[in-house]
Short mmCIF file of C-alpha atoms and ligand atoms in Angstrom, two decimals:
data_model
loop_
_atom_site.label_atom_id
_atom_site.label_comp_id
_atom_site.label_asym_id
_atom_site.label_seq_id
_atom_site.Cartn_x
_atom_site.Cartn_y
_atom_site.Cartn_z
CA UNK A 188 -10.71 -6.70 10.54
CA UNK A 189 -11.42 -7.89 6.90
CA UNK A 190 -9.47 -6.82 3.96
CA UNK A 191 -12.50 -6.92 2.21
CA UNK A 192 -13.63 -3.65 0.44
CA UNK A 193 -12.47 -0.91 2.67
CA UNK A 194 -14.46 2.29 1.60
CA UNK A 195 -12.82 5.27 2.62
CA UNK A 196 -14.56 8.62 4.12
CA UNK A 197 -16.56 10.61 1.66
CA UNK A 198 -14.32 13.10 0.27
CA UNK A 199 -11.30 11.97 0.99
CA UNK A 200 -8.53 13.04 -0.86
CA UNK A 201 -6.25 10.92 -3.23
CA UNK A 202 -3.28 11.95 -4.45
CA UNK A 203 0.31 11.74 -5.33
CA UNK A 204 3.36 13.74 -4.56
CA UNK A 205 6.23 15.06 -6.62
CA UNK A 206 8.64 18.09 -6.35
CA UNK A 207 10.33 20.62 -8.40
CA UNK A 208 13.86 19.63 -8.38
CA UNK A 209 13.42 15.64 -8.97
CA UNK A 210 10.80 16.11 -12.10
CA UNK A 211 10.96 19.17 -13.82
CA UNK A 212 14.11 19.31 -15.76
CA UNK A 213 14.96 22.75 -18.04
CA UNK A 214 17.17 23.65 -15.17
CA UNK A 215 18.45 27.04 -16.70
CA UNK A 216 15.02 27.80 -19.28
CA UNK A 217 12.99 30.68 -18.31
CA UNK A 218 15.29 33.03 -16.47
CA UNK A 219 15.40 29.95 -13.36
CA UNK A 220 18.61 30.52 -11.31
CA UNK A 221 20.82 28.01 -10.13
CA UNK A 222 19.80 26.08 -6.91
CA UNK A 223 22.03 24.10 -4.43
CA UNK A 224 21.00 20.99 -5.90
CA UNK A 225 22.29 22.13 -9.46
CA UNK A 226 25.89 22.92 -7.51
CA UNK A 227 25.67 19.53 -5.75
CA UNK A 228 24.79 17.51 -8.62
CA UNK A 229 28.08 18.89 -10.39
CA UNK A 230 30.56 17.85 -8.22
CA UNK A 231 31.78 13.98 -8.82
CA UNK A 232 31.20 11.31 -6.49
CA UNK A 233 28.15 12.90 -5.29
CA UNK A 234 25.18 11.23 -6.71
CA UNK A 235 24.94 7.12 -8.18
CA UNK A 236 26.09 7.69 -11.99
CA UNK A 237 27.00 10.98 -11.76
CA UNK A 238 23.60 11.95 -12.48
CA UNK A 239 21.33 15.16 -12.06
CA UNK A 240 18.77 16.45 -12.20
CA UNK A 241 19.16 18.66 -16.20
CA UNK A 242 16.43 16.95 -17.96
CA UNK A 243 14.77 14.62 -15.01
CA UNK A 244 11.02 13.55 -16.00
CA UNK A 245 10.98 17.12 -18.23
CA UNK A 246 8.33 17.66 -16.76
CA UNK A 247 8.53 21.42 -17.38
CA UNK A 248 7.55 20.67 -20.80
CA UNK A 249 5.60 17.93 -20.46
CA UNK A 250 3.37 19.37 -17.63
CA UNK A 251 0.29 18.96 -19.54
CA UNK A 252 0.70 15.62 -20.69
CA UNK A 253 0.96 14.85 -17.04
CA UNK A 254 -2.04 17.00 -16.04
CA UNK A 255 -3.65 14.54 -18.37
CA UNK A 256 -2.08 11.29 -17.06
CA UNK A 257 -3.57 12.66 -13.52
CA UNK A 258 -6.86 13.25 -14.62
CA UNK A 259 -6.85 9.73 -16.73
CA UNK A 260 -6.00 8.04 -12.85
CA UNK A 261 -8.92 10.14 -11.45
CA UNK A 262 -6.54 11.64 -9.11
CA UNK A 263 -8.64 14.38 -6.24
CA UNK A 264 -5.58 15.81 -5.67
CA UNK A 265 -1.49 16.66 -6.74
CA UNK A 266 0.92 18.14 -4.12
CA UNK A 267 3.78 19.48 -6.45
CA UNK A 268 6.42 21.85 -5.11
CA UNK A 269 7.77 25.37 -6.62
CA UNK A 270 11.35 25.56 -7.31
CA UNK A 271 12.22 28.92 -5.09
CA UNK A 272 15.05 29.59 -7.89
CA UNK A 273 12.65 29.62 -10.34
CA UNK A 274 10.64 32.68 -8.80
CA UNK A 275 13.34 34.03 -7.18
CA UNK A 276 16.42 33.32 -8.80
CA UNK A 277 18.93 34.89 -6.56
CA UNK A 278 16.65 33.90 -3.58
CA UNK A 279 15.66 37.28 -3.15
CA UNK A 280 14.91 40.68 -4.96
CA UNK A 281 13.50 40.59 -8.68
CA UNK A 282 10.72 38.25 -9.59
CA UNK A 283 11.25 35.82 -12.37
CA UNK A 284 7.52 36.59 -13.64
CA UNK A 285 8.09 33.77 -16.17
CA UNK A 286 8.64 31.00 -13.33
CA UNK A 287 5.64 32.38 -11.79
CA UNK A 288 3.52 31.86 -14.36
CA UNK A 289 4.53 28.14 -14.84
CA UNK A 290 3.23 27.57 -11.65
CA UNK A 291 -0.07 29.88 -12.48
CA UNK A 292 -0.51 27.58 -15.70
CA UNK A 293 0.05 23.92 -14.09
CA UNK A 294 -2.78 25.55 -11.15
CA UNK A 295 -5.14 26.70 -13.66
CA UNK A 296 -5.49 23.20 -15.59
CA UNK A 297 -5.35 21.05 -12.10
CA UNK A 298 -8.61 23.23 -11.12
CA UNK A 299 -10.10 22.71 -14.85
CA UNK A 300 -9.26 18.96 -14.03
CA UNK A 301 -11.02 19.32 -10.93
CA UNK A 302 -8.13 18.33 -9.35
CA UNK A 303 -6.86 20.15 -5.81
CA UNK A 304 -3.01 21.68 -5.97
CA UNK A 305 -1.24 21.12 -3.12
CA UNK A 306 1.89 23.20 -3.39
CA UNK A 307 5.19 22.46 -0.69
CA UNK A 308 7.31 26.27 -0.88
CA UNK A 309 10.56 24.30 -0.12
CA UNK A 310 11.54 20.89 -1.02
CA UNK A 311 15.06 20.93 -0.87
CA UNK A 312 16.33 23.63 -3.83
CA UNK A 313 17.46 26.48 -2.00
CA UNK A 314 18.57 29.05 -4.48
CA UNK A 315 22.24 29.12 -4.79
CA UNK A 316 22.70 32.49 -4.83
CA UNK A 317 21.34 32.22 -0.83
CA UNK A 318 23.31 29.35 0.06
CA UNK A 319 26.77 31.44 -1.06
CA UNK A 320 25.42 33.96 1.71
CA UNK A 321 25.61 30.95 4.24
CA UNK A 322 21.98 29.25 3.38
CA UNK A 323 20.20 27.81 5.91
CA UNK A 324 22.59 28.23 8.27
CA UNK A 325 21.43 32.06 8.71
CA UNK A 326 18.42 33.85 9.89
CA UNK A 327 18.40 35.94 6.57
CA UNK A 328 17.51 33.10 4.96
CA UNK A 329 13.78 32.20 6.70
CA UNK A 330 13.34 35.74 6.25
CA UNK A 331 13.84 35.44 2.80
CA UNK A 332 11.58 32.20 2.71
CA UNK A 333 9.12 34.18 4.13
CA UNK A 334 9.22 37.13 1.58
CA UNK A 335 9.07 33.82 -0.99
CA UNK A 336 5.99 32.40 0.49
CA UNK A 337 4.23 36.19 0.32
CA UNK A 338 5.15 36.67 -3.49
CA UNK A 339 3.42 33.05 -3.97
CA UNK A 340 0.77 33.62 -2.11
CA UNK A 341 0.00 36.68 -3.59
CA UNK A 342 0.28 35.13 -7.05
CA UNK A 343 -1.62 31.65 -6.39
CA UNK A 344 -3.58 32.50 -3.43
CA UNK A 345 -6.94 33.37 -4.97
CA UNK A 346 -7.20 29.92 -6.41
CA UNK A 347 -4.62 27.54 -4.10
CA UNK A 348 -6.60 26.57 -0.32
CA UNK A 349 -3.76 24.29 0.39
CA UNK A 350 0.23 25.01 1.13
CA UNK A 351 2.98 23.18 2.50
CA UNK A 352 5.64 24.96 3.81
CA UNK A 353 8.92 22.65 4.39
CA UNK A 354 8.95 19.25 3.07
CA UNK A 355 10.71 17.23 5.61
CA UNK A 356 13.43 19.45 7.47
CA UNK A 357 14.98 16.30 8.91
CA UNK A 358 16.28 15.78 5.87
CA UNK A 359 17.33 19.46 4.63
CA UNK A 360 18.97 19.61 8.46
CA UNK A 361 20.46 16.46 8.59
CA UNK A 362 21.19 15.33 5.52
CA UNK A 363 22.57 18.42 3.93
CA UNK A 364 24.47 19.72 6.89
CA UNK A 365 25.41 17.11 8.63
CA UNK A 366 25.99 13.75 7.00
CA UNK A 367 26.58 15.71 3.69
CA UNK A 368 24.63 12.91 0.96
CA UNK A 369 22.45 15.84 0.52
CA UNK A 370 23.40 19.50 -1.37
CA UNK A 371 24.72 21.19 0.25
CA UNK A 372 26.62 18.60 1.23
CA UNK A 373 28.11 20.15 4.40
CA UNK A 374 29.13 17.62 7.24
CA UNK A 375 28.96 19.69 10.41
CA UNK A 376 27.36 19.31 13.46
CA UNK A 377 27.12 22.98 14.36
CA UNK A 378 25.20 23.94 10.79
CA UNK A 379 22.87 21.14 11.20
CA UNK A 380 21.62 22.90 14.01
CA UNK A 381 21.61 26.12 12.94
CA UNK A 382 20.20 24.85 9.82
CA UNK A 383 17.43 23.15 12.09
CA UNK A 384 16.71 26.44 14.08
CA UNK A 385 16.38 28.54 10.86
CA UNK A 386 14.00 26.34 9.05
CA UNK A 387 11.65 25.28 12.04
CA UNK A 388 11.39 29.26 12.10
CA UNK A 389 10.93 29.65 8.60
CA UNK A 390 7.97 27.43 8.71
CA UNK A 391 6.15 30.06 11.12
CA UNK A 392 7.11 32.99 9.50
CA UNK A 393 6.01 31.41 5.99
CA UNK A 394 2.82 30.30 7.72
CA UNK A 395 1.53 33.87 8.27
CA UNK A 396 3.34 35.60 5.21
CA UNK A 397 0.94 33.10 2.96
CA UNK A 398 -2.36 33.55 5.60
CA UNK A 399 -1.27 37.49 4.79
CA UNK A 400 -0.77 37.22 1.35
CA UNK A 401 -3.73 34.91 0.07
CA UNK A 402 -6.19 37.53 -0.15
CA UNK A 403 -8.88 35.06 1.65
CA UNK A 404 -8.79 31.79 4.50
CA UNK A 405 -6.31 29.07 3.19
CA UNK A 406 -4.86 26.00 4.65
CA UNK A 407 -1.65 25.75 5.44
CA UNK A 408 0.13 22.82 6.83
CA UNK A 409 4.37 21.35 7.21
CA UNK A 410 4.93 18.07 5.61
CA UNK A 411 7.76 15.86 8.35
CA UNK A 412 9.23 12.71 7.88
CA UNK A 413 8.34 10.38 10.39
CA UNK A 414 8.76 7.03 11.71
CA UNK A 415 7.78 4.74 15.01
CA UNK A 416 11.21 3.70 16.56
CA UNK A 417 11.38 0.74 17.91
CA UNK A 418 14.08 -0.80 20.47
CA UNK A 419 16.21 -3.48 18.30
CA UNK A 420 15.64 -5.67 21.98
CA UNK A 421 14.01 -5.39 25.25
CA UNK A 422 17.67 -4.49 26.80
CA UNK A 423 16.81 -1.23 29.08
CA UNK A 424 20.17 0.50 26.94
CA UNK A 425 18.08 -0.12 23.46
CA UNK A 426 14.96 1.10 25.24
CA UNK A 427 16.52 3.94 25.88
CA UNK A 428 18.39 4.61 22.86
CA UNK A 429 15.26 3.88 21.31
CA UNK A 430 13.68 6.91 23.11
CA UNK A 431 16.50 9.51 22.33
CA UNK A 432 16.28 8.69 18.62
CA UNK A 433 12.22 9.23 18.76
CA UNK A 434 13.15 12.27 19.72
CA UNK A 435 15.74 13.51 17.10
CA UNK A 436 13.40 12.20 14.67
CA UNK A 437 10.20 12.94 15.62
CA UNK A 438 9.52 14.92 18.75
CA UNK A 439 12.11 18.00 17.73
CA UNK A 440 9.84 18.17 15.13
CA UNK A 441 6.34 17.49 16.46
CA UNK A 442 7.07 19.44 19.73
CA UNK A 443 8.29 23.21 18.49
CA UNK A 444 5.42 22.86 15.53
CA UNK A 445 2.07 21.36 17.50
CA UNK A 446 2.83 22.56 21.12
CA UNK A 447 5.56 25.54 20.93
CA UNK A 448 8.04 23.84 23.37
CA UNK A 449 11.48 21.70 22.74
CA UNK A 450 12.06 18.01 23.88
CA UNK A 451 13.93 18.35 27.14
CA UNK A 452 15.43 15.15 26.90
CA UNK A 453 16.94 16.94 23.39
CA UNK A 454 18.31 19.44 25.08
CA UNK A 455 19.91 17.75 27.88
CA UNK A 456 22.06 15.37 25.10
CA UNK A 457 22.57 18.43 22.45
CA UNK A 458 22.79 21.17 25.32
CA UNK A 459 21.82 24.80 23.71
CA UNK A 460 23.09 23.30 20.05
CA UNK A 461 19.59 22.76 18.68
CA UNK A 462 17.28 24.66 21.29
CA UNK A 463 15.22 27.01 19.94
CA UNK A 464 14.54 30.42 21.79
CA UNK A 465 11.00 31.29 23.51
CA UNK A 466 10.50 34.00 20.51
CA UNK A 467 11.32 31.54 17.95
CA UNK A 468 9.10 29.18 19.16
CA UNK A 469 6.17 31.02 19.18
CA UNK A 470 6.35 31.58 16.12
CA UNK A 471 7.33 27.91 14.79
CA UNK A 472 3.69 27.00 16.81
CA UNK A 473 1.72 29.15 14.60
CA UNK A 474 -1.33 27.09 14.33
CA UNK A 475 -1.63 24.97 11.10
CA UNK A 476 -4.30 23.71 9.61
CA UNK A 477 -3.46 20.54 8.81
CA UNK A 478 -0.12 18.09 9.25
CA UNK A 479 1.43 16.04 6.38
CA UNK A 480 3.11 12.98 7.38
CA UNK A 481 5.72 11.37 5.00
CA UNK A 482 5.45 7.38 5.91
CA UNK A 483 8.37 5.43 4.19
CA UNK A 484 9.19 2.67 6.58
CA UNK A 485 10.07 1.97 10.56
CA UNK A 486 13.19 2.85 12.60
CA UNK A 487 14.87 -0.05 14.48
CA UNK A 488 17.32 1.36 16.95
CA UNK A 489 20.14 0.27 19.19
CA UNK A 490 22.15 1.85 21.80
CA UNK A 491 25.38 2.81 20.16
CA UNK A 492 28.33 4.22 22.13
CA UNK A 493 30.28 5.48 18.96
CA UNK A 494 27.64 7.89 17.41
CA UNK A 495 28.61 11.28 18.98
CA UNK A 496 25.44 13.04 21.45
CA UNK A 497 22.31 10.23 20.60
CA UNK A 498 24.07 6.68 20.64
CA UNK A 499 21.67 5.34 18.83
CA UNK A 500 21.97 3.67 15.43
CA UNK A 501 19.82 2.00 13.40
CA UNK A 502 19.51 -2.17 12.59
CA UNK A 503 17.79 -3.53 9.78
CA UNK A 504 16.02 -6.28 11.72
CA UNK A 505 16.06 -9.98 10.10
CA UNK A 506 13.05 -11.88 8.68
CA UNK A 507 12.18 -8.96 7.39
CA UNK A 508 10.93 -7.92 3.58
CA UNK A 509 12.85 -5.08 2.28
CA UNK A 510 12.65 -2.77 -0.61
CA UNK A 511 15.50 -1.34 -2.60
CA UNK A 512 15.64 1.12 0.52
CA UNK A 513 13.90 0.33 2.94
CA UNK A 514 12.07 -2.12 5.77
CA UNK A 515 8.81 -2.52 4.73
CA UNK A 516 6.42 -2.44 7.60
CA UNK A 517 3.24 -1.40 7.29
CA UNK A 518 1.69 -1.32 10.86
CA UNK A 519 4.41 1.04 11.29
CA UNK A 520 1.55 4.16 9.54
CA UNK A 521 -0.72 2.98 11.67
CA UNK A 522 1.09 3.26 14.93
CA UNK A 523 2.29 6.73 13.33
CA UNK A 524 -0.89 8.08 12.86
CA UNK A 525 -2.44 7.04 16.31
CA UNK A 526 0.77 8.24 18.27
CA UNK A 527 -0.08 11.18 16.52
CA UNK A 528 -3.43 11.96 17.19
CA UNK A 529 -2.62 10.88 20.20
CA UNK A 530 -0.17 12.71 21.76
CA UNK A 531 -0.74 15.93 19.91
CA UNK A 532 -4.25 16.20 18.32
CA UNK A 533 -3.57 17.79 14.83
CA UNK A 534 -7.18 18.88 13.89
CA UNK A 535 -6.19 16.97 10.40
CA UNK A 536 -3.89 14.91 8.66
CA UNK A 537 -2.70 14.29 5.52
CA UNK A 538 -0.55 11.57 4.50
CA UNK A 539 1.69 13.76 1.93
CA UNK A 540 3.89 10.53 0.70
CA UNK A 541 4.08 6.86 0.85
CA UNK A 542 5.76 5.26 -1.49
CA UNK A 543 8.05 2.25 -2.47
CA UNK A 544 10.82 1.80 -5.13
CA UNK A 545 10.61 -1.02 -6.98
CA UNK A 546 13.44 -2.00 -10.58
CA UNK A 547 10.28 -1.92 -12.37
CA UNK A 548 10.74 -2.95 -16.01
CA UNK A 549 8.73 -1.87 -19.46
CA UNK A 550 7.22 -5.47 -20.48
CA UNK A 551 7.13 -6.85 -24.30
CA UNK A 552 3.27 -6.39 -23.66
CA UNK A 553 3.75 -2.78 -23.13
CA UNK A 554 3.21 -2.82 -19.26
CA UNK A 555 4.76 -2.37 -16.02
CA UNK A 556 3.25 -5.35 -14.18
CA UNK A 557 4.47 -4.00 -10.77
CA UNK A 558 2.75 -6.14 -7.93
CA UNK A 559 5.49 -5.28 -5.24
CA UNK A 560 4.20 -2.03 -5.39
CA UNK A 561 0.68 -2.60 -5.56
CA UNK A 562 0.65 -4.99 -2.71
CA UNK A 563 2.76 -1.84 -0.75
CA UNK A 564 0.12 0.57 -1.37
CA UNK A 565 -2.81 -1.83 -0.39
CA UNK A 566 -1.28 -3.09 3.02
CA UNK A 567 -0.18 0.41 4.28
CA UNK A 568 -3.72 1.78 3.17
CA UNK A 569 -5.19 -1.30 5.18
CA UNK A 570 -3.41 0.40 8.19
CA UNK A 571 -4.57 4.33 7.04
CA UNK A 572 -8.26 2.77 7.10
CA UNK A 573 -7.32 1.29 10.50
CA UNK A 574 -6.48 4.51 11.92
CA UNK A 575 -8.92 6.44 10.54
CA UNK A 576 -11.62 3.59 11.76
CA UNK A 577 -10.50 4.45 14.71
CA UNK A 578 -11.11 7.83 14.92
CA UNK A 579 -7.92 9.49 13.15
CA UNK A 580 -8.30 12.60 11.69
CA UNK A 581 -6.70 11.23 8.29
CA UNK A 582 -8.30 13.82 5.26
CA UNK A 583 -5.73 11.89 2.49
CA UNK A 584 -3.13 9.88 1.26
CA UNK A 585 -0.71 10.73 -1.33
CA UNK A 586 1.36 8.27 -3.22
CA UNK A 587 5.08 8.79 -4.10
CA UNK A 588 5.06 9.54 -6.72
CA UNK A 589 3.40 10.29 -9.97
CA UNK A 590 5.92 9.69 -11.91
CA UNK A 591 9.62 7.99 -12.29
CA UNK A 592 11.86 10.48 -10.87
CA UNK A 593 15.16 11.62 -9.65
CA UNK A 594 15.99 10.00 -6.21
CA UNK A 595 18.66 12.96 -4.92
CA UNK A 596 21.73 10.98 -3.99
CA UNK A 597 20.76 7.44 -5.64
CA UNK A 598 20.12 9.44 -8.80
CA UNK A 599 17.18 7.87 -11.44
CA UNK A 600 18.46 3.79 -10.17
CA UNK A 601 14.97 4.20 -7.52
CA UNK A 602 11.48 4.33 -9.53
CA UNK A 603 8.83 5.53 -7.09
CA UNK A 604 6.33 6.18 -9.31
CA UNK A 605 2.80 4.89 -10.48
CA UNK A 606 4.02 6.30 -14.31
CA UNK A 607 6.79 4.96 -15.66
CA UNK A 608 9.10 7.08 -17.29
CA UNK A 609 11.53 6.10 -20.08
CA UNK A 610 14.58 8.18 -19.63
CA UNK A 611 15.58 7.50 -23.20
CA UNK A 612 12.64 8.67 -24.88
CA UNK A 613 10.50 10.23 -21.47
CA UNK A 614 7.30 8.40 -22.82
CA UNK A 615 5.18 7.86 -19.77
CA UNK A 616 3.61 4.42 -19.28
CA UNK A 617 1.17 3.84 -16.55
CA UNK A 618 2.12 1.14 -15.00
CA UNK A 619 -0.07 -1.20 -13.22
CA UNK A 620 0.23 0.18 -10.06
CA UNK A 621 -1.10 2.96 -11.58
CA UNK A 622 -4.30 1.40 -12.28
CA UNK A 623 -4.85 -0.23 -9.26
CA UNK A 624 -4.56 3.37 -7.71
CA UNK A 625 -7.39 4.28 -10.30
CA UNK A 626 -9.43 2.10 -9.27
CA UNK A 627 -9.11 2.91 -5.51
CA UNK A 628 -9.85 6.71 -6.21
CA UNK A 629 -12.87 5.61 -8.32
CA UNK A 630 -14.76 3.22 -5.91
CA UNK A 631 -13.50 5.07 -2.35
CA UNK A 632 -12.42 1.66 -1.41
CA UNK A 633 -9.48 -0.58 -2.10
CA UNK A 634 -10.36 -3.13 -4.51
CA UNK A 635 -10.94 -6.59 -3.27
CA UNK A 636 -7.30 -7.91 -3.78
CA UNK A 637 -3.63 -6.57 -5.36
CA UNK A 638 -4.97 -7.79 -8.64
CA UNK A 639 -6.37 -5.04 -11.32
O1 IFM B 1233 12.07 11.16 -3.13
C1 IFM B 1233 11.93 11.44 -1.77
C2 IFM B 1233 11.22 12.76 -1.58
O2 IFM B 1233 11.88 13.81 -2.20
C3 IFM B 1233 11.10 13.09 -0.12
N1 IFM B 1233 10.55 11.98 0.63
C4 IFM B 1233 11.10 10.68 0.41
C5 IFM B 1233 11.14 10.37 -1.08
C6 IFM B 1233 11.69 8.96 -1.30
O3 IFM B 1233 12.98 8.85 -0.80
#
């Protein structure tokens, strides 16, 4: 295949990503209530600098400045999320019309843009005031996401055709119940599962409380972090380790959403810990219209005696080019997206994020010349043109992110975005990434080479 001019499909849908918590700032404006990540943030030791996320890209201010930074990149499309405390601040009960109508403003000039909202309900900020009654550890709490996702849908429904539920539970299971690097920051084995359970079934009840709601047909669709796992040798003990992890990663995902059942292999290593009842998932397999895939990098796995239930862990192979984070490997969205397709045959797919941090730096000459990135963005959508070539259902692509934001744990050190952001002042630069990005959206195609 030539690199040459790849046009993509007629309509498809460019975009970038960003979420509530990481960009908008004015943490306690507007009658918002606190959210975990506000809690988390607070205690010392928990994120690089001692950072949060107070002020972030203040974006809650600046929202139409970077309405009109989107529509200056041509962009088709902007998944944002809604910060649950700023509806709802105590999770539940009154309405905080004024958060509401934040959201009902930023919709109303995307549309005038001609640009598509694509809203995620939950992307990581639980409302305190829910976690204190034992967050997502307990049932009450999908059936307040659920009660959430009506009030939304009610308010943005008549104009929004596309919703995310859950951005990456993984993470909000794993990460905040389990290893702790995430708010809550609980490290416990047993709430990671029950955290697990309650969001997987929050995802199906919040799939027909927004179909209910919306007043007319809308698209709804989960956003999961995913990755192709590969063995870190041929050994049959990697292979096999390599398999178990593909399925904490991907298939107790995949499986409950896009066929209703759990991996038994799961269950045999986890026994009833993370197994989700008949009911349950039922209701986690209400159909979706569409799946968002978050693409970062690969998994390289060995068998590893000492991590309790999967013994696996992960290598980071040599001879290979790494970001600040991560492995970069870009075949690895293209095996992604035909394992996919595949083995479960979403009717469409969206790739919600792909991304790459990068210690960009504000030039003398006023620009961010930031190649890395560019080239990052133009091999992995070498690989989405690959799949979709061959016959993957792939609607869109959305990079992470628009803008410079905060990176949870590792604070503002990671810049993901195509706009810088001074933290100083907050001036917004596009950066040449940026351009290059314009250019793609402009001409369907990627441009000849990672030069703008
Ligand atoms: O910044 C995060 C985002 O919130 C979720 N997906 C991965 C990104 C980069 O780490």
């Amino acid at each position: 295949m030539t690199a040459d001019r790849l046009c993509f499909p007629e309509g498809f849908i460019w975009g970038t990503a960003t979420s509530a918590y990481q960009i908008e700032g004015a943490w306690n404006e507007d009658g918002r209530g606190l959210s975990i990540w506000d809690t988390f943030c607070r205690q010392p030791g928990k994120i690089w600098q001692n950072q949060s996320g107070d002020i972030a890209a203040d974006h809650y201010h600046r929202w139409k400045e970077d309405v009109g930074l989107m529509a200056e990149l041509g962009l088709k499309a902007y998944r944002f999320s809604i910060a649950w405390p700023r509806v709802l601040p105590q999770g539940s009960g009154p309405v905080n019309v004024a958060g509401l109508d934040f959201y009902d403003r930023l919709v109303d000039a995307l549309l005038e843009k001609g640009i598509t909202p694509f809203p995620t309900l939950f992307h990581w900020d639980l409302p305190q005031a829910l976690q204190d009654k034992g967050g997502w550890t307990k049932r009450e709490t999908a059936e307040r996401f659920a009660e959430y996702a009506g009030i939304v849908g009610k308010r943005l429904g008549d104009r929004v055709t596309y919703w995310i539920t859950h951005n990456e539970p993984a993470v909000a299971a794993l990460e905040g119940h389990y290893t702790g690097q995430h708010a809550p920051g609980i490290k416990n084995p047993l709430s990671a599962a029950w955290a697990y359970r309650h969001l997987m079934l929050s995802h199906g009840l919040a799939v027909q409380a927004l179909r209910a709601s919306a007043g007319r047909p809308i698209q709804v669709g989960i956003t999961l972090n995913l990755s192709p796992v590969h063995p870190a040798s041929d050994a049959p003990q990697d292979v096999k380790a390599a398999r178990r992890y593909d399925g904490l990663l991907n298939r107790m995902f995949l499986d409950p959403v896009l066929r209703g059942t759990f991996p038994r292999d799961i269950e045999k290593i986890f026994g009833l810990l993370f197994k989700v009842n008949q009911e349950d998932l039922r209701t986690i397999a209400t159909p979706i219209d569409f799946l968002g895939v978050n693409y970062y990098t690969r998994s390289v796995v060995r068998h590893d005696p000492n991590v309790p239930f999967i013994q696996a862990s992960e290598i980071r192979p040599e001879g290979s080019e790494y970001s600040e984070m991560w492995e970069i490997y870009p075949p690895g969205i293209y095996e992604l997206l035909t394992r996919i397709w595949t083995d479960y045959k979403p009717a469409n797919i969206l790739v919600t994020e792909n991304g790459v941090p990068v210690p960009d730096v504000l030039e003398p000459d006023g620009r961010v010349h930031d190649v890395r990135r560019i080239a990052y963005l133009r091999d992995h959508l070498i690989q989405v043109h690959r799949a979709i070539s061959e016959g993957v259902p792939v609607r869109g692509y959305f990079v992470w992110s628009l803008l410079d934001n905060f990176e949870w744990a590792l604070g503002y050190r990671m810049r993901f975005g195509l706009v810088y952001v001074d933290y100083d002042t907050l001036a917004r630069t596009v950066k040449d990434s940026g351009r290059w990005y314009a250019r793609a959206i402009q001409e369907n195609a990627l441009p000849p080479n990672a030069t703008i």
